[in-house]
PDB file of C-alpha atoms in Angstrom:
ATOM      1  CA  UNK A 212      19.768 -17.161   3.061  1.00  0.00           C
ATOM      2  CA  UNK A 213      19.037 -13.458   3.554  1.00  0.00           C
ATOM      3  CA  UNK A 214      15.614 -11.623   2.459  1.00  0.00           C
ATOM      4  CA  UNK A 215      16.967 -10.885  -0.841  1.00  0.00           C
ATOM      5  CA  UNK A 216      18.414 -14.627  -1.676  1.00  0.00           C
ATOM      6  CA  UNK A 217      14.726 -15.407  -0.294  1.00  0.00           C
ATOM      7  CA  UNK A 218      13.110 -13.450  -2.818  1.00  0.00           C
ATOM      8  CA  UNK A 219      14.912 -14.232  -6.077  1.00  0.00           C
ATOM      9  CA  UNK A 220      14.350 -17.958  -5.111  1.00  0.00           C
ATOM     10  CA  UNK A 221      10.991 -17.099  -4.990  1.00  0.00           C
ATOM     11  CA  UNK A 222      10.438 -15.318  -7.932  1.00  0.00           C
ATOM     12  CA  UNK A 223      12.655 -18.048 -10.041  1.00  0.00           C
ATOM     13  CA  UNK A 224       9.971 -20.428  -9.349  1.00  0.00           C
ATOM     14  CA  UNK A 225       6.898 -17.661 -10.568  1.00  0.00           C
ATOM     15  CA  UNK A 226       9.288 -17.382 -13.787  1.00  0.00           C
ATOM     16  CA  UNK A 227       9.360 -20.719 -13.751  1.00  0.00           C
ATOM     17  CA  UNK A 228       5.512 -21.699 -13.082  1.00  0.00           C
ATOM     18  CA  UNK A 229       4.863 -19.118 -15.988  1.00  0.00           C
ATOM     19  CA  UNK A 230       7.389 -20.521 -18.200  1.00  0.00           C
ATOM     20  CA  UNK A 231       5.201 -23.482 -18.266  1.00  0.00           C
ATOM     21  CA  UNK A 232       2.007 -21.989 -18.918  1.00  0.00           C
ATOM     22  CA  UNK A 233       0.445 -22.166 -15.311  1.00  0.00           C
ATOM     23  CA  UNK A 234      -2.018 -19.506 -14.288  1.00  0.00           C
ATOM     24  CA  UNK A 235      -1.157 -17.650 -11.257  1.00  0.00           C
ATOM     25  CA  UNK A 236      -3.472 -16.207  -8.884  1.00  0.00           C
ATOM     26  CA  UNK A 237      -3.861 -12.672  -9.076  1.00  0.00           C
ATOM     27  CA  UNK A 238      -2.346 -12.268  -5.328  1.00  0.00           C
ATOM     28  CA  UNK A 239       0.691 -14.075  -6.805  1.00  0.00           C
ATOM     29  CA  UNK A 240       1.051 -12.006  -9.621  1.00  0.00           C
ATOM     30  CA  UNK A 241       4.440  -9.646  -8.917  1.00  0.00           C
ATOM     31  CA  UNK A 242       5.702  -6.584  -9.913  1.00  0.00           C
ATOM     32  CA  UNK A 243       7.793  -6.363 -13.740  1.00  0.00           C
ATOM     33  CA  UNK A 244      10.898  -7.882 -13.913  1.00  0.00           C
ATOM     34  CA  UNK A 245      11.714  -4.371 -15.783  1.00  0.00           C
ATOM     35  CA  UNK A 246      10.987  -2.264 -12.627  1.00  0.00           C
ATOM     36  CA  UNK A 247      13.891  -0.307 -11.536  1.00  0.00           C
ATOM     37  CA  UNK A 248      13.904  -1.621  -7.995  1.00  0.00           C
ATOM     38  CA  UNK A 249      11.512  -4.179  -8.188  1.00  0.00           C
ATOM     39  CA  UNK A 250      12.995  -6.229  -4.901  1.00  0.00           C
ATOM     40  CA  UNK A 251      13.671  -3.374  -2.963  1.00  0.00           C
ATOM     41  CA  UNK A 252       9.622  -2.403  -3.549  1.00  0.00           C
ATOM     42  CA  UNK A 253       8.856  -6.269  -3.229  1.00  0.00           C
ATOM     43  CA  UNK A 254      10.663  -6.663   0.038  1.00  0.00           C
ATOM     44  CA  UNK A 255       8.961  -3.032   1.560  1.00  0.00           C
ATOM     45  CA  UNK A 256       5.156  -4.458   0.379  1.00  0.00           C
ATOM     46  CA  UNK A 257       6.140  -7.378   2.549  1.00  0.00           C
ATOM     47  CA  UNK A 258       6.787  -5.147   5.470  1.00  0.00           C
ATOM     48  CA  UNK A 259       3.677  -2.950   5.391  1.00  0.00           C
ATOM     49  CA  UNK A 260       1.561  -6.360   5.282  1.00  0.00           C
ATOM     50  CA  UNK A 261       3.244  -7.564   8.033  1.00  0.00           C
ATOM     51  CA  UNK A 262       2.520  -4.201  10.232  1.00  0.00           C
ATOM     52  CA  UNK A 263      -0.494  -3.641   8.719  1.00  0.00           C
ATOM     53  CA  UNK A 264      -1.535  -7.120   9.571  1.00  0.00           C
ATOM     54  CA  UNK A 265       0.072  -7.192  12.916  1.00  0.00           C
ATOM     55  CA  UNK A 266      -2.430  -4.026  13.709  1.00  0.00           C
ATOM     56  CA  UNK A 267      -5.457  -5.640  12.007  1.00  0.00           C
ATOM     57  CA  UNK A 268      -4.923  -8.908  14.018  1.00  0.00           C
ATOM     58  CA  UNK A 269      -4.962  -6.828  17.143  1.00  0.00           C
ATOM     59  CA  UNK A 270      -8.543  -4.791  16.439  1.00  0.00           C
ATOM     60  CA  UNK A 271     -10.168  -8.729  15.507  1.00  0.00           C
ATOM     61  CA  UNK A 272      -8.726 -10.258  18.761  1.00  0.00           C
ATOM     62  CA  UNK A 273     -10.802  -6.875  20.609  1.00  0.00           C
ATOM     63  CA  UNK A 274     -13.725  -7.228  19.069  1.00  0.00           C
ATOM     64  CA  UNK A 275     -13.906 -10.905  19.694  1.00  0.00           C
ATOM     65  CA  UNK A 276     -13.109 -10.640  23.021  1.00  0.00           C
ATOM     66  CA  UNK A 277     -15.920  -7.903  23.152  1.00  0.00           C
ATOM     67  CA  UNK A 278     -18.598  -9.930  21.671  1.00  0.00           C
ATOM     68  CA  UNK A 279     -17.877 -12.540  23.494  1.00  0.00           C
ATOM     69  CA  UNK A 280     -18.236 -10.869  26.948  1.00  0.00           C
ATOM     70  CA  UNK A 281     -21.532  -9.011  25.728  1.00  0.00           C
ATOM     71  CA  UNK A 282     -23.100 -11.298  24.016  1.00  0.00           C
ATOM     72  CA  UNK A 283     -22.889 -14.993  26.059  1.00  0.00           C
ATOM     73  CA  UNK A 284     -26.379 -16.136  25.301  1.00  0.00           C
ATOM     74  CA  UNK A 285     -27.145 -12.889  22.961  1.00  0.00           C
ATOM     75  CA  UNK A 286     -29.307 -11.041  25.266  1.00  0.00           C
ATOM     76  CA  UNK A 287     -27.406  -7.623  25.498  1.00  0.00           C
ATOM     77  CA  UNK A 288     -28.391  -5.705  22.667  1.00  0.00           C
ATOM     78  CA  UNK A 289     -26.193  -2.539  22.225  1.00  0.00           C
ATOM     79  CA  UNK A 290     -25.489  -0.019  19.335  1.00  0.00           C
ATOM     80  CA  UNK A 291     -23.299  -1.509  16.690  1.00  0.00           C
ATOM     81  CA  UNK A 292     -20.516   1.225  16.523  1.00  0.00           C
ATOM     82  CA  UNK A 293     -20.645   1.129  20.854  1.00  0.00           C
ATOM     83  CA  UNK A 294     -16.901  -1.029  21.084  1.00  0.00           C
ATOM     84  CA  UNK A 295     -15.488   0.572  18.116  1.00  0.00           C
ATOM     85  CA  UNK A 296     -13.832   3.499  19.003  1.00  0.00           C
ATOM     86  CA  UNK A 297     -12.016   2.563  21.525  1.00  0.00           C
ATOM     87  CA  UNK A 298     -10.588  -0.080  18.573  1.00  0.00           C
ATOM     88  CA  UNK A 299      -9.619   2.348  16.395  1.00  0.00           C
ATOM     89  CA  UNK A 300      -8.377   4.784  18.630  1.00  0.00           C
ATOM     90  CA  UNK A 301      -5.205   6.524  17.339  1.00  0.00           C
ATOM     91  CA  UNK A 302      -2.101   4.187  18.045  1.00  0.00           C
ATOM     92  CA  UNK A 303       1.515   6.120  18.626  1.00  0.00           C
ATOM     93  CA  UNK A 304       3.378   2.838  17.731  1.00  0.00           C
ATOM     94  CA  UNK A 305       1.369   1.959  14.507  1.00  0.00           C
ATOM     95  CA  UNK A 306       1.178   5.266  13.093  1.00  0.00           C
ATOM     96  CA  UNK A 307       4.889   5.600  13.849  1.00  0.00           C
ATOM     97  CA  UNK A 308       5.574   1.992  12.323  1.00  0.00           C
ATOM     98  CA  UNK A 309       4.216   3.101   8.968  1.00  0.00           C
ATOM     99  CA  UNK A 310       5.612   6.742   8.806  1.00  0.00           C
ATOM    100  CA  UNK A 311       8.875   4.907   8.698  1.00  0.00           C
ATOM    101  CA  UNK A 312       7.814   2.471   5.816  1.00  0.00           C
ATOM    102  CA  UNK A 313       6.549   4.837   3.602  1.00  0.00           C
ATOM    103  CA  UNK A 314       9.618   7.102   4.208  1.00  0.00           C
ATOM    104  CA  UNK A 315      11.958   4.301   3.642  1.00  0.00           C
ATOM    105  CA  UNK A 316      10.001   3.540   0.154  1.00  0.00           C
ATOM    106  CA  UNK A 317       9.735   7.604  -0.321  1.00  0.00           C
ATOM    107  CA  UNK A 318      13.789   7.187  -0.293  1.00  0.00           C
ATOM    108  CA  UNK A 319      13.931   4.466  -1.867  1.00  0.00           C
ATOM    109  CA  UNK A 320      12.054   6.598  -5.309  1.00  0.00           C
ATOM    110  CA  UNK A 321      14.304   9.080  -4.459  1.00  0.00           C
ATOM    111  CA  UNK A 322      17.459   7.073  -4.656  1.00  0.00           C
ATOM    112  CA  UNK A 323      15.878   5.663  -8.066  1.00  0.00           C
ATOM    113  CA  UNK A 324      15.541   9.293  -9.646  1.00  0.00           C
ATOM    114  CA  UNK A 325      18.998  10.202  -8.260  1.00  0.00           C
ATOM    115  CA  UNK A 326      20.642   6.942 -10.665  1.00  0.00           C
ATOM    116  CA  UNK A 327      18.715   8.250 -13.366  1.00  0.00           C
ATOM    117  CA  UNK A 328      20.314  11.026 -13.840  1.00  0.00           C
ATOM    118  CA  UNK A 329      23.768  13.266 -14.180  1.00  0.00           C
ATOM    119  CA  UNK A 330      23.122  16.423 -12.908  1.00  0.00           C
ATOM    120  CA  UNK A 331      23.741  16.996  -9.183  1.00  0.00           C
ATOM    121  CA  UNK A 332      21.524  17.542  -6.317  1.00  0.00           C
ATOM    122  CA  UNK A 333      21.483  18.052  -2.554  1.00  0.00           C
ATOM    123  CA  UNK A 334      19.410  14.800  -1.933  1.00  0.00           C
ATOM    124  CA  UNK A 335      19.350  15.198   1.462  1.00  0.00           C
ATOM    125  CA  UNK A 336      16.621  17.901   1.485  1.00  0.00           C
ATOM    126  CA  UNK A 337      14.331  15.809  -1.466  1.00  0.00           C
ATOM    127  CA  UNK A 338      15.069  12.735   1.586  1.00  0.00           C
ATOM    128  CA  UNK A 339      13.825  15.445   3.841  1.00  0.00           C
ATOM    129  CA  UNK A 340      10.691  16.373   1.738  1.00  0.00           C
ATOM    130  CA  UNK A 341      10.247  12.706   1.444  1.00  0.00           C
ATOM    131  CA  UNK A 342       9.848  12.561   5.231  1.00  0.00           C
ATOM    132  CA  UNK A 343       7.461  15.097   5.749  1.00  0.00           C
ATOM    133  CA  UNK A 344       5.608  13.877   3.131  1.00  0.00           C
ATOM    134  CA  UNK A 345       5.505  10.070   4.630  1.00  0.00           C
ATOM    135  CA  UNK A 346       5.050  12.042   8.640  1.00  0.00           C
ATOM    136  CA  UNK A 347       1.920  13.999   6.763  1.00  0.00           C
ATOM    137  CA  UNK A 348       0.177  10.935   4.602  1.00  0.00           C
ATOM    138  CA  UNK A 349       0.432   8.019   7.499  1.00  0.00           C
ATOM    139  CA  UNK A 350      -2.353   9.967   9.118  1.00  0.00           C
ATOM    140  CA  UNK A 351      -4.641   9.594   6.349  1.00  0.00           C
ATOM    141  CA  UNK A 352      -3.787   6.477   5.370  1.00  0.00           C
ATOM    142  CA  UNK A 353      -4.215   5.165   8.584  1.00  0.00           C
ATOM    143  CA  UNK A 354      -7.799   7.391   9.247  1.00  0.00           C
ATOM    144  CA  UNK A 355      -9.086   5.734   5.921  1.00  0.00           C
ATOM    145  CA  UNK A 356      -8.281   2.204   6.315  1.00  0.00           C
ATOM    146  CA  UNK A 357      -9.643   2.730   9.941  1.00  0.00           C
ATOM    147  CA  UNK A 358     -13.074   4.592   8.679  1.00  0.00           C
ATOM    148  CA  UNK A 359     -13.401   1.639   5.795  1.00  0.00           C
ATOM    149  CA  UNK A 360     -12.204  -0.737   8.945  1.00  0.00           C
ATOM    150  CA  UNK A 361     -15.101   1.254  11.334  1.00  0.00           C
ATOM    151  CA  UNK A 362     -17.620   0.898   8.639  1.00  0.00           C
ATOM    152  CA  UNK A 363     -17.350  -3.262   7.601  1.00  0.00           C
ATOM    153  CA  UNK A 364     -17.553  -4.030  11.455  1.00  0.00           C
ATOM    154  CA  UNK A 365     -20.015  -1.827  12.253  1.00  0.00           C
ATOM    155  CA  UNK A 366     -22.309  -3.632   9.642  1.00  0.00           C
ATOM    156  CA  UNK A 367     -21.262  -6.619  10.820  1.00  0.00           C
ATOM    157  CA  UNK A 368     -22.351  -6.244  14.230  1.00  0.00           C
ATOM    158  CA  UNK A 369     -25.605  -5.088  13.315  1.00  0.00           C
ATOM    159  CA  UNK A 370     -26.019  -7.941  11.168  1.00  0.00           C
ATOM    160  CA  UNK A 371     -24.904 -10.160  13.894  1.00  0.00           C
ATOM    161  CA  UNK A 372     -27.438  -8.180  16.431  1.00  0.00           C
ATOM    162  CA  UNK A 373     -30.467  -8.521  13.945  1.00  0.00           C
ATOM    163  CA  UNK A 374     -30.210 -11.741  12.641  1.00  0.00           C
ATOM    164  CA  UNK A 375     -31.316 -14.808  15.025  1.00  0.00           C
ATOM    165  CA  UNK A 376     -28.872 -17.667  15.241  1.00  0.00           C
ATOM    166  CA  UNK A 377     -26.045 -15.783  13.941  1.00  0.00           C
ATOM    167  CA  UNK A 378     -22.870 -16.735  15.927  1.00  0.00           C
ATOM    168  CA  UNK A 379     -19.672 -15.878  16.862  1.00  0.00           C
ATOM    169  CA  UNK A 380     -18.413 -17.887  14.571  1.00  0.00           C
ATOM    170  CA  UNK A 381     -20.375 -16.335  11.807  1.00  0.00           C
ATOM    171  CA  UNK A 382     -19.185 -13.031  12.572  1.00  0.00           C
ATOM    172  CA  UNK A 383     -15.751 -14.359  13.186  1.00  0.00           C
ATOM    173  CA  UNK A 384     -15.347 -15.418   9.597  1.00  0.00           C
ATOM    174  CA  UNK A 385     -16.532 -11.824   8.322  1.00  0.00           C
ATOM    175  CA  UNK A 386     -14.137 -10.632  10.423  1.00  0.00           C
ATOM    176  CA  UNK A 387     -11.334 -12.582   8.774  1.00  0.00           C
ATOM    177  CA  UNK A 388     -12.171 -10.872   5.487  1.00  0.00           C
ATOM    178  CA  UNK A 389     -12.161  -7.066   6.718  1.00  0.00           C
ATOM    179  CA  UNK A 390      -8.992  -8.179   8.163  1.00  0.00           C
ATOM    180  CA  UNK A 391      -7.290 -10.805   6.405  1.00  0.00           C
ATOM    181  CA  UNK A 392      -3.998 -10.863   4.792  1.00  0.00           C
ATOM    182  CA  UNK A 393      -5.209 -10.547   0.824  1.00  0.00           C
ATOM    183  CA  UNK A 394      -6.941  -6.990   2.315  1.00  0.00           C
ATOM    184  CA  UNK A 395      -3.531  -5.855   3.996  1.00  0.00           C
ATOM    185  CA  UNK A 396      -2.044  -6.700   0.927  1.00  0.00           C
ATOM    186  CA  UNK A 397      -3.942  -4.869  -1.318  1.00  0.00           C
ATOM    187  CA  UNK A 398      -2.648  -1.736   0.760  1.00  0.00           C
ATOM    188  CA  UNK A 399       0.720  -2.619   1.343  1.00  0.00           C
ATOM    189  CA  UNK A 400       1.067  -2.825  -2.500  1.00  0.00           C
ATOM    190  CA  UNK A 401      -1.268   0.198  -3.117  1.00  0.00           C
ATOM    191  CA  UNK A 402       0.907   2.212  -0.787  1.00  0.00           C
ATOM    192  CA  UNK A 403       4.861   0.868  -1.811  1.00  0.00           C
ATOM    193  CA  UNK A 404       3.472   2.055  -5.847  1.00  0.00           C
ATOM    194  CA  UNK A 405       2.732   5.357  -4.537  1.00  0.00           C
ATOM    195  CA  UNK A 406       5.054   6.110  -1.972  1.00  0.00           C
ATOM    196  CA  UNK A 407       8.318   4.920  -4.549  1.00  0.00           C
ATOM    197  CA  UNK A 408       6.267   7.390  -7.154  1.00  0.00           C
ATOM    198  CA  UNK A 409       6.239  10.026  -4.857  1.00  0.00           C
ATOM    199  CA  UNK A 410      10.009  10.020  -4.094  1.00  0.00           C
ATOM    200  CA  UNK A 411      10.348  10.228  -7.550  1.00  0.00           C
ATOM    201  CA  UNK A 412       8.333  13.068  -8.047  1.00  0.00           C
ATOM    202  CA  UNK A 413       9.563  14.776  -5.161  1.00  0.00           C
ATOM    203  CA  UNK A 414      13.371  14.554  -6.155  1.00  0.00           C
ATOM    204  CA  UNK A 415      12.081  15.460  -9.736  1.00  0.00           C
ATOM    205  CA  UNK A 416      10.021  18.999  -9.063  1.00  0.00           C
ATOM    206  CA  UNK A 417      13.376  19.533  -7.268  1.00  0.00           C
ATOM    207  CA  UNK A 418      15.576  19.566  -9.496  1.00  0.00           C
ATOM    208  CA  UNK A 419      12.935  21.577 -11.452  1.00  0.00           C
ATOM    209  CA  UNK A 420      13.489  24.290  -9.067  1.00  0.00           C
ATOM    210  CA  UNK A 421      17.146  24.028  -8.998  1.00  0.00           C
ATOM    211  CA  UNK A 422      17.387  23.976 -12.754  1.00  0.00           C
ATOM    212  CA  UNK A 423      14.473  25.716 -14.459  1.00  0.00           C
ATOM    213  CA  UNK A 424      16.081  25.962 -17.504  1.00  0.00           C
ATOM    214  CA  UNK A 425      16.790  21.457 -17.274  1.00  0.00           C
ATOM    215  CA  UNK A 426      13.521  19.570 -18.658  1.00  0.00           C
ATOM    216  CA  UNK A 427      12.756  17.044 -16.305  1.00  0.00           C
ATOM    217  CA  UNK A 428      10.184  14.107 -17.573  1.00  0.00           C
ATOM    218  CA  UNK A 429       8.458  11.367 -16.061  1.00  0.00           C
ATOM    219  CA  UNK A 430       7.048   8.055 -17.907  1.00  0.00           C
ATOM    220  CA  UNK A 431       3.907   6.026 -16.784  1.00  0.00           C
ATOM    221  CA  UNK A 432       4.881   2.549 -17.155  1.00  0.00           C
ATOM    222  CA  UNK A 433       2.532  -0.793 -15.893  1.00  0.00           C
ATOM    223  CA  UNK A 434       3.111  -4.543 -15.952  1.00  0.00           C
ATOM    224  CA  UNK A 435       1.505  -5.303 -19.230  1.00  0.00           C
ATOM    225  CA  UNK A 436       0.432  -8.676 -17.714  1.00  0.00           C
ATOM    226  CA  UNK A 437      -3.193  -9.959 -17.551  1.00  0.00           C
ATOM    227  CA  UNK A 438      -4.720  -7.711 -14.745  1.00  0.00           C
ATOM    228  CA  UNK A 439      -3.312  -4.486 -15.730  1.00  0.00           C
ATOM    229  CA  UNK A 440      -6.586  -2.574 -15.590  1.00  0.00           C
ATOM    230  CA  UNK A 441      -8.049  -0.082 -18.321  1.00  0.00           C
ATOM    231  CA  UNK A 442      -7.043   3.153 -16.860  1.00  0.00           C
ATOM    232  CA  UNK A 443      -3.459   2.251 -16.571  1.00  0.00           C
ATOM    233  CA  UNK A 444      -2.887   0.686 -20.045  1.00  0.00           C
ATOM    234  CA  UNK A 445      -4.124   3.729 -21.679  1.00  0.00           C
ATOM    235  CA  UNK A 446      -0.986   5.363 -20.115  1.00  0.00           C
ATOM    236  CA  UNK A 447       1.549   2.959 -20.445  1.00  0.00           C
ATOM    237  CA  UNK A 448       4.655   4.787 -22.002  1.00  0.00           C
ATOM    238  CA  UNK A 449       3.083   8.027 -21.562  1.00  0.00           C
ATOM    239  CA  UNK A 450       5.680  10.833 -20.915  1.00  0.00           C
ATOM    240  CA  UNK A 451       5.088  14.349 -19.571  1.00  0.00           C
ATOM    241  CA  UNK A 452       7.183  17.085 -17.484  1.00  0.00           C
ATOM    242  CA  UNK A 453       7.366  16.214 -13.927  1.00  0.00           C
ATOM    243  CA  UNK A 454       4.660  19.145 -12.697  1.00  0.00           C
ATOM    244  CA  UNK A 455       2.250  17.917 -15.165  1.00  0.00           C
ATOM    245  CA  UNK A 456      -0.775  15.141 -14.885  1.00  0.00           C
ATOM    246  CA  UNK A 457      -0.973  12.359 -16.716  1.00  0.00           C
ATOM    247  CA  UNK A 458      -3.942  11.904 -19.201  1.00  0.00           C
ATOM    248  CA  UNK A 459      -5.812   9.971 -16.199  1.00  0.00           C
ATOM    249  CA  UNK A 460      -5.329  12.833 -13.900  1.00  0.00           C
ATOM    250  CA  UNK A 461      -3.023  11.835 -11.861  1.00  0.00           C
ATOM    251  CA  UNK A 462       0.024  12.970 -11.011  1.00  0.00           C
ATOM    252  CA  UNK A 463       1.602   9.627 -10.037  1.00  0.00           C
ATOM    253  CA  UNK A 464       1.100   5.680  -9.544  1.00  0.00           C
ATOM    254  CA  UNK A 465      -0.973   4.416  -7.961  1.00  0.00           C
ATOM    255  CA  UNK A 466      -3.986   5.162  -9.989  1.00  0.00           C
ATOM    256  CA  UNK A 467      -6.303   2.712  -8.402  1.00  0.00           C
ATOM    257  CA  UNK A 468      -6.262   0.235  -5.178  1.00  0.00           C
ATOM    258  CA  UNK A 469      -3.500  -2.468  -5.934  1.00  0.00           C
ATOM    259  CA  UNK A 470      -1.717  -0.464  -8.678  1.00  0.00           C
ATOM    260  CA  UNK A 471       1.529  -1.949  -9.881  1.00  0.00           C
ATOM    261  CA  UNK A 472       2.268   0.831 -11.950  1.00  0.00           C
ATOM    262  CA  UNK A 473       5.716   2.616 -11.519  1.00  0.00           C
ATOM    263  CA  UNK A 474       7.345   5.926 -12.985  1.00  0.00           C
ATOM    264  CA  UNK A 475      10.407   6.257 -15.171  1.00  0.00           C
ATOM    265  CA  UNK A 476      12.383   9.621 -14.925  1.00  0.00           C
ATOM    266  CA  UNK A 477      15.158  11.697 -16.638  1.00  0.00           C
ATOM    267  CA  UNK A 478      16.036  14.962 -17.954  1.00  0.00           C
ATOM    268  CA  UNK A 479      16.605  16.910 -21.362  1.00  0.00           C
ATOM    269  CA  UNK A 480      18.484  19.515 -21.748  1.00  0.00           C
TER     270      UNK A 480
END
């Protein structure tokens, strides 16, 4: 059974679980059946948690190890941010990693805008657009998520400093949370939403240029399950030309952490 196969067994037994009136978790709850490439943008959230993890479960094991070695019986007091720069220092490998996910996903909207409509374009330079896009955001996705990263340890260890009787243990299971699974999550799907959207767009301001005289919309579109959140439901169905904002400001899912929003496109003559 291949990823795909995987998947759709998967998801037959969500359908099924919802059929029957069970409530899902919200870390269960998947993206609309009516998504144009829903498994393709299921399958590519699954690969940014994994590197995102993989890279998260490497900065825990350093900081462990580095408690551990400075504080044996909790004598050495240092500064709190003192290990952490070393642990966040930039990482070729990781930032390369996820330059290649979001491209793939910035293709992947591309590819999506491309079926939606007739009129011809050189999609190799919106692919290429796509890639400096994904080569120019990895930085500052990666910089945030390691400032946010920076930030949770650093109060951590000066919690664990400060307070008497706090063990490694306690500040192991803080540790889990800043990075555990549900928090790569929340970025892997953050990020597949908006790097899909942006293909879109991308491929879509294109053919703008190429066509000027070609109206080229988009259309805000969410779940409409139980979590969609205020800001997105007042936009669901919206349409507007591809240069303009939506009513929320935005040019483009994702409009908030863990958006599961996704864009529609298409031209009129």
């Amino acid at each position: 059974m291949d990823e795909t196969e995987f998947r759709i067994v998967i998801n037959s037994i969500i359908d099924e679980l919802k059929s029957r009136g069970v409530e899902l978790p919200p870390m269960l709850k998947r993206r609309d059946r009516r998504e144009p490439g829903r498994l393709a943008k299921e399958s590519m959230e699954d690969k940014l948690t994994i590197a995102i993890r993989r890279k998260f479960k490497e900065q825990y094991r350093k900081i462990i190890e580095y408690l551990t070695m400075r504080f044996p019986e909790r004598k050495d007091i240092i500064k709190p941010t003192d290990p952490l720069d070393d642990i966040f220092e930039d990482d070729d490998k990781f930032t390369a990693d996820i330059i290649k996910l979001l491209y793939v996903a910035g293709r992947g909207g591309v590819e999506l805008f491309r079926n939606s409509v007739s009129i011809g374009l050189d999609y190799s330079l919106v692919n290429d657009r796509a890639l400096d896009w994904a080569g120019s955001y990895a930085g500052e996705l990666i910089k945030g998520v390691n400032e946010t990263s920076k930030k949770l340890v650093g109060n951590a260890i000066q919690r664990f400093i400060s307070t008497p009787g706090f063990t490694l243990g306690d500040i192991s299971s803080q540790l889990n949370d800043i990075f555990g699974v549900e928090r790569a999550r929340t970025i892997a799907v953050t990020e597949t939403t908006r790097s899909y959207a942006e293909g879109e767009r991308l491929a879509g301001l294109m053919m703008k240029e190429e066509y000027p005289d070609v109206k080229v919309i988009k259309t805000w579109f969410t779940n409409r399950d139980d979590i969609v959140c205020e800001i997105c439901s007042a936009m669901d169905g919206e349409e507007v030309e591809i240069d303009k904002p939506f009513s929320g400001g935005v040019d483009a899912p994702p409009a908030h952490v863990k958006c599961r929003c996704f864009l529609q496109t298409g031209t009129k003559i």
